Amino acid sequence: MLTAIWETEGLQTVGIVVLVCASIKLLHLLGLINFSEDSVEDELELSAVRHRPEGLEQLEAQTRFSRKELQILYRGFKNECPSGVVNEDTFKDIYAQFFPQGDASTYAHFLFNAFDTDHNGSVSFEDFVMGLSILLRGTVQEKLNWAFNLYDINKDGYITKEEMLDIMKAIYDMMGKCTYPVLKEETPRQHVEIFFQKMDKNKDGVVTIDEFIDCCQNDENIMRSMHLFENVI
């Protein structure tokens, strides 16, 4: 499957698919999902979870998760993160475990910054579940907005060629030996040049959110990737 992804024409597809896969890896590590036929919904365990009702109700209104799903997510999050927050080092440790054949530290850094919406150096349960709601069940527009925010490293509202290159290099480094054929050192820059030209329609040297969304919506591979993981939990 990874080979097929790498051979698609849309380089953006790689970034978006890996982004969603990465969120699923995090869920799996926290014990929130598994890939067997057993259900994760255990009423006895759920009954032991304690929430502030107003907080749970607010998250239920703000996300596309049900109350029971939020309880499951919260239980796993608190079990693995008793402090109630995840820091960047934790993200890096998680992806180092799941991508031992490569170096996932830079991609984990970028992904952490995308989840850390208030930029305080930690990801709370609220940050985590809001991001997952978009990635797994958001509309195409919401998912693309989230992906744009990942690429927009300095959060100035534009994606530059260097920002796109930084993300792509981080993805290539993380995938490591999973790519076939093995990529040449200049490959990421060559691909970014091609697709940046495609996205930068007015040729002003930056990609706006409108240009990014318009280009992605007209790419069949990207649109297909938007719906791959909607029923994970």
Tab-separated table of C-alpha atoms in Angstrom:
chain	number	residue	atom	x	y	z
A	1	MET	CA	0.000	0.000	0.000
A	2	LEU	CA	2.816	2.409	0.822
A	3	THR	CA	4.341	1.812	-2.590
A	4	ALA	CA	1.057	2.709	-4.265
A	5	ILE	CA	0.841	5.925	-2.303
A	6	TRP	CA	4.348	6.955	-3.231
A	7	GLU	CA	3.653	6.311	-6.917
A	8	THR	CA	0.617	8.604	-7.119
A	9	GLU	CA	0.952	11.853	-8.993
A	10	GLY	CA	-0.176	14.011	-6.107
A	11	LEU	CA	2.666	14.601	-3.666
A	12	GLN	CA	0.151	16.319	-1.394
A	13	THR	CA	-1.611	12.971	-1.091
A	14	VAL	CA	1.419	11.537	0.652
A	15	GLY	CA	1.420	14.330	3.201
A	16	ILE	CA	-2.292	14.104	3.915
A	17	VAL	CA	-2.414	10.302	4.112
A	18	VAL	CA	0.645	10.148	6.366
A	19	LEU	CA	-0.832	12.913	8.505
A	20	VAL	CA	-4.004	10.905	9.096
A	21	CYS	CA	-2.039	7.669	9.534
A	22	ALA	CA	0.055	9.410	12.148
A	23	SER	CA	-3.018	10.365	14.149
A	24	ILE	CA	-4.170	6.737	13.966
A	25	LYS	CA	-0.770	5.565	15.228
A	26	LEU	CA	-1.246	7.836	18.211
A	27	LEU	CA	-4.704	6.416	18.879
A	28	HIS	CA	-3.372	2.883	18.642
A	29	LEU	CA	-0.504	3.578	21.044
A	30	LEU	CA	-2.903	5.035	23.590
A	31	GLY	CA	-4.959	1.855	23.381
A	32	LEU	CA	-7.964	3.721	21.970
A	33	ILE	CA	-8.277	1.547	18.888
A	34	ASN	CA	-7.100	-1.894	17.916
A	35	PHE	CA	-7.137	-3.861	14.719
A	36	SER	CA	-8.852	-6.983	15.989
A	37	GLU	CA	-12.548	-7.765	15.945
A	38	ASP	CA	-12.977	-7.058	19.636
A	39	SER	CA	-14.910	-3.906	20.490
A	40	VAL	CA	-13.217	-1.206	22.542
A	41	GLU	CA	-16.502	-0.300	24.139
A	42	ASP	CA	-16.555	-1.810	27.584
A	43	GLU	CA	-19.437	-0.541	29.687
A	44	LEU	CA	-17.819	-1.554	32.970
A	45	GLU	CA	-14.709	0.471	32.169
A	46	LEU	CA	-16.745	3.391	30.919
A	47	SER	CA	-18.691	3.560	34.131
A	48	ALA	CA	-15.451	4.152	36.017
A	49	VAL	CA	-14.500	7.207	33.939
A	50	ARG	CA	-15.194	10.544	35.585
A	51	HIS	CA	-15.842	13.749	33.652
A	52	ARG	CA	-16.955	17.227	34.443
A	53	PRO	CA	-20.375	17.133	32.741
A	54	GLU	CA	-20.059	20.624	31.334
A	55	GLY	CA	-16.682	19.818	29.772
A	56	LEU	CA	-17.906	16.598	28.181
A	57	GLU	CA	-21.072	18.221	26.878
A	58	GLN	CA	-19.053	21.073	25.394
A	59	LEU	CA	-16.713	18.699	23.578
A	60	GLU	CA	-19.659	16.648	22.346
A	61	ALA	CA	-21.112	19.828	20.847
A	62	GLN	CA	-17.787	20.934	19.340
A	63	THR	CA	-16.731	17.585	17.834
A	64	ARG	CA	-18.257	14.773	15.815
A	65	PHE	CA	-17.716	12.224	18.587
A	66	SER	CA	-20.520	10.804	20.686
A	67	ARG	CA	-20.485	10.986	24.484
A	68	LYS	CA	-19.446	7.335	24.721
A	69	GLU	CA	-16.638	7.808	22.198
A	70	LEU	CA	-15.360	10.810	24.132
A	71	GLN	CA	-15.372	8.731	27.311
A	72	ILE	CA	-13.309	6.031	25.585
A	73	LEU	CA	-10.876	8.608	24.240
A	74	TYR	CA	-10.565	10.290	27.605
A	75	ARG	CA	-10.001	7.014	29.445
A	76	GLY	CA	-7.113	6.065	27.180
A	77	PHE	CA	-5.660	9.554	27.183
A	78	LYS	CA	-5.628	9.747	30.978
A	79	ASN	CA	-4.216	6.221	31.327
A	80	GLU	CA	-1.235	7.072	29.155
A	81	CYS	CA	-0.965	10.758	30.057
A	82	PRO	CA	-1.860	11.073	33.774
A	83	SER	CA	-0.816	14.736	33.765
A	84	GLY	CA	-3.585	15.446	31.265
A	85	VAL	CA	-1.240	16.828	28.598
A	86	VAL	CA	1.183	15.479	25.993
A	87	ASN	CA	4.456	17.265	25.275
A	88	GLU	CA	6.540	17.246	22.114
A	89	ASP	CA	8.989	14.658	23.411
A	90	THR	CA	6.090	12.240	23.875
A	91	PHE	CA	5.051	12.749	20.245
A	92	LYS	CA	8.616	12.056	19.142
A	93	ASP	CA	8.826	8.914	21.257
A	94	ILE	CA	5.553	7.646	19.799
A	95	TYR	CA	6.611	8.031	16.188
A	96	ALA	CA	10.099	6.708	16.853
A	97	GLN	CA	8.396	3.470	17.944
A	98	PHE	CA	6.117	3.260	14.918
A	99	PHE	CA	8.671	4.324	12.316
A	100	PRO	CA	11.916	2.701	13.508
A	101	GLN	CA	13.174	2.423	9.928
A	102	GLY	CA	13.393	6.216	9.624
A	103	ASP	CA	13.771	9.435	11.595
A	104	ALA	CA	10.327	10.660	12.655
A	105	SER	CA	11.447	13.446	14.989
A	106	THR	CA	10.993	16.357	12.575
A	107	TYR	CA	7.586	15.215	11.366
A	108	ALA	CA	6.497	14.639	14.968
A	109	HIS	CA	7.584	18.215	15.718
A	110	PHE	CA	5.446	19.619	12.897
A	111	LEU	CA	2.472	17.425	13.793
A	112	PHE	CA	2.737	18.392	17.449
A	113	ASN	CA	2.640	22.083	16.511
A	114	ALA	CA	-0.490	21.476	14.437
A	115	PHE	CA	-2.253	19.820	17.405
A	116	ASP	CA	-0.966	22.468	19.833
A	117	THR	CA	-3.476	25.070	18.690
A	118	ASP	CA	-2.821	27.550	21.511
A	119	HIS	CA	0.971	27.146	21.106
A	120	ASN	CA	1.667	26.651	24.816
A	121	GLY	CA	4.043	23.730	24.333
A	122	SER	CA	1.607	20.970	25.289
A	123	VAL	CA	-1.387	19.160	23.797
A	124	SER	CA	-4.358	18.808	26.130
A	125	PHE	CA	-7.144	16.278	25.762
A	126	GLU	CA	-9.294	19.041	24.287
A	127	ASP	CA	-6.623	19.901	21.701
A	128	PHE	CA	-6.188	16.227	20.889
A	129	VAL	CA	-9.845	15.363	20.429
A	130	MET	CA	-10.627	18.511	18.432
A	131	GLY	CA	-7.854	17.665	15.989
A	132	LEU	CA	-8.909	14.032	15.702
A	133	SER	CA	-12.506	15.033	15.086
A	134	ILE	CA	-11.412	17.042	12.065
A	135	LEU	CA	-8.950	14.474	10.708
A	136	LEU	CA	-11.241	11.480	11.078
A	137	ARG	CA	-14.735	12.942	10.648
A	138	GLY	CA	-14.445	16.502	9.441
A	139	THR	CA	-15.649	17.758	6.090
A	140	VAL	CA	-13.186	17.857	3.203
A	141	GLN	CA	-12.895	21.619	3.716
A	142	GLU	CA	-12.077	21.163	7.414
A	143	LYS	CA	-9.480	18.479	6.729
A	144	LEU	CA	-7.788	20.593	4.088
A	145	ASN	CA	-7.777	23.613	6.399
A	146	TRP	CA	-6.056	21.443	9.020
A	147	ALA	CA	-3.536	20.151	6.480
A	148	PHE	CA	-2.830	23.723	5.326
A	149	ASN	CA	-2.113	24.686	8.914
A	150	LEU	CA	0.416	21.844	9.120
A	151	TYR	CA	2.226	23.032	5.991
A	152	ASP	CA	2.091	26.682	7.104
A	153	ILE	CA	4.927	26.229	9.562
A	154	ASN	CA	5.276	29.861	10.671
A	155	LYS	CA	1.469	30.371	10.751
A	156	ASP	CA	1.517	33.522	8.594
A	157	GLY	CA	-1.342	32.361	6.360
A	158	TYR	CA	0.846	31.314	3.423
A	159	ILE	CA	2.791	28.228	2.409
A	160	THR	CA	6.201	28.908	0.924
A	161	LYS	CA	8.226	26.537	-1.201
A	162	GLU	CA	10.657	26.022	1.671
A	163	GLU	CA	7.857	25.211	4.133
A	164	MET	CA	6.436	22.602	1.764
A	165	LEU	CA	9.924	21.204	1.272
A	166	ASP	CA	10.501	21.000	5.027
A	167	ILE	CA	7.301	18.981	5.501
A	168	MET	CA	8.046	16.687	2.579
A	169	LYS	CA	11.612	16.039	3.763
A	170	ALA	CA	10.247	15.238	7.219
A	171	ILE	CA	7.803	12.725	5.708
A	172	TYR	CA	10.499	11.127	3.570
A	173	ASP	CA	12.831	10.921	6.591
A	174	MET	CA	10.096	9.310	8.678
A	175	MET	CA	9.152	6.717	6.058
A	176	GLY	CA	12.796	5.786	5.594
A	177	LYS	CA	13.211	2.403	3.922
A	178	CYS	CA	9.457	2.052	3.361
A	179	THR	CA	9.718	4.020	0.118
A	180	TYR	CA	10.278	2.157	-3.112
A	181	PRO	CA	12.249	2.775	-5.149
A	182	VAL	CA	14.700	4.399	-2.748
A	183	LEU	CA	14.485	8.148	-3.165
A	184	LYS	CA	17.373	10.260	-4.341
A	185	GLU	CA	18.391	13.214	-2.203
A	186	GLU	CA	17.077	15.754	-4.715
A	187	THR	CA	13.707	14.031	-5.166
A	188	PRO	CA	11.754	15.986	-2.491
A	189	ARG	CA	12.808	19.352	-3.953
A	190	GLN	CA	12.000	18.252	-7.505
A	191	HIS	CA	8.522	17.122	-6.475
A	192	VAL	CA	7.884	20.269	-4.469
A	193	GLU	CA	8.885	22.429	-7.452
A	194	ILE	CA	6.385	20.636	-9.672
A	195	PHE	CA	3.472	20.757	-7.277
A	196	PHE	CA	4.194	24.219	-5.965
A	197	GLN	CA	3.875	25.500	-9.511
A	198	LYS	CA	0.577	23.673	-9.773
A	199	MET	CA	-0.757	25.184	-6.541
A	200	ASP	CA	0.658	28.716	-6.867
A	201	LYS	CA	-1.788	29.788	-9.544
A	202	ASN	CA	-1.006	33.509	-9.526
A	203	LYS	CA	2.757	32.841	-9.431
A	204	ASP	CA	3.432	35.167	-6.484
A	205	GLY	CA	5.761	32.716	-4.760
A	206	VAL	CA	3.377	31.614	-1.998
A	207	VAL	CA	0.315	29.373	-1.733
A	208	THR	CA	-2.773	30.748	-0.025
A	209	ILE	CA	-5.429	28.679	1.696
A	210	ASP	CA	-7.774	29.209	-1.270
A	211	GLU	CA	-5.136	28.051	-3.759
A	212	PHE	CA	-4.302	25.038	-1.600
A	213	ILE	CA	-7.925	23.948	-1.196
A	214	ASP	CA	-8.799	24.541	-4.856
A	215	CYS	CA	-5.820	22.472	-6.032
A	216	CYS	CA	-6.503	19.628	-3.592
A	217	GLN	CA	-10.201	19.488	-4.441
A	218	ASN	CA	-9.313	18.998	-8.105
A	219	ASP	CA	-6.929	16.126	-7.349
A	220	GLU	CA	-8.680	12.727	-7.353
A	221	ASN	CA	-5.956	11.081	-5.278
A	222	ILE	CA	-6.257	13.668	-2.524
A	223	MET	CA	-10.042	13.510	-2.501
A	224	ARG	CA	-9.850	9.726	-2.192
A	225	SER	CA	-7.419	9.991	0.716
A	226	MET	CA	-9.806	12.306	2.553
A	227	HIS	CA	-12.206	9.427	3.187
A	228	LEU	CA	-9.817	6.553	3.963
A	229	PHE	CA	-10.019	6.615	7.762
A	230	GLU	CA	-13.477	7.975	8.582
A	231	ASN	CA	-14.620	4.842	10.430
A	232	VAL	CA	-11.496	4.125	12.466
A	233	ILE	CA	-13.301	4.692	15.775
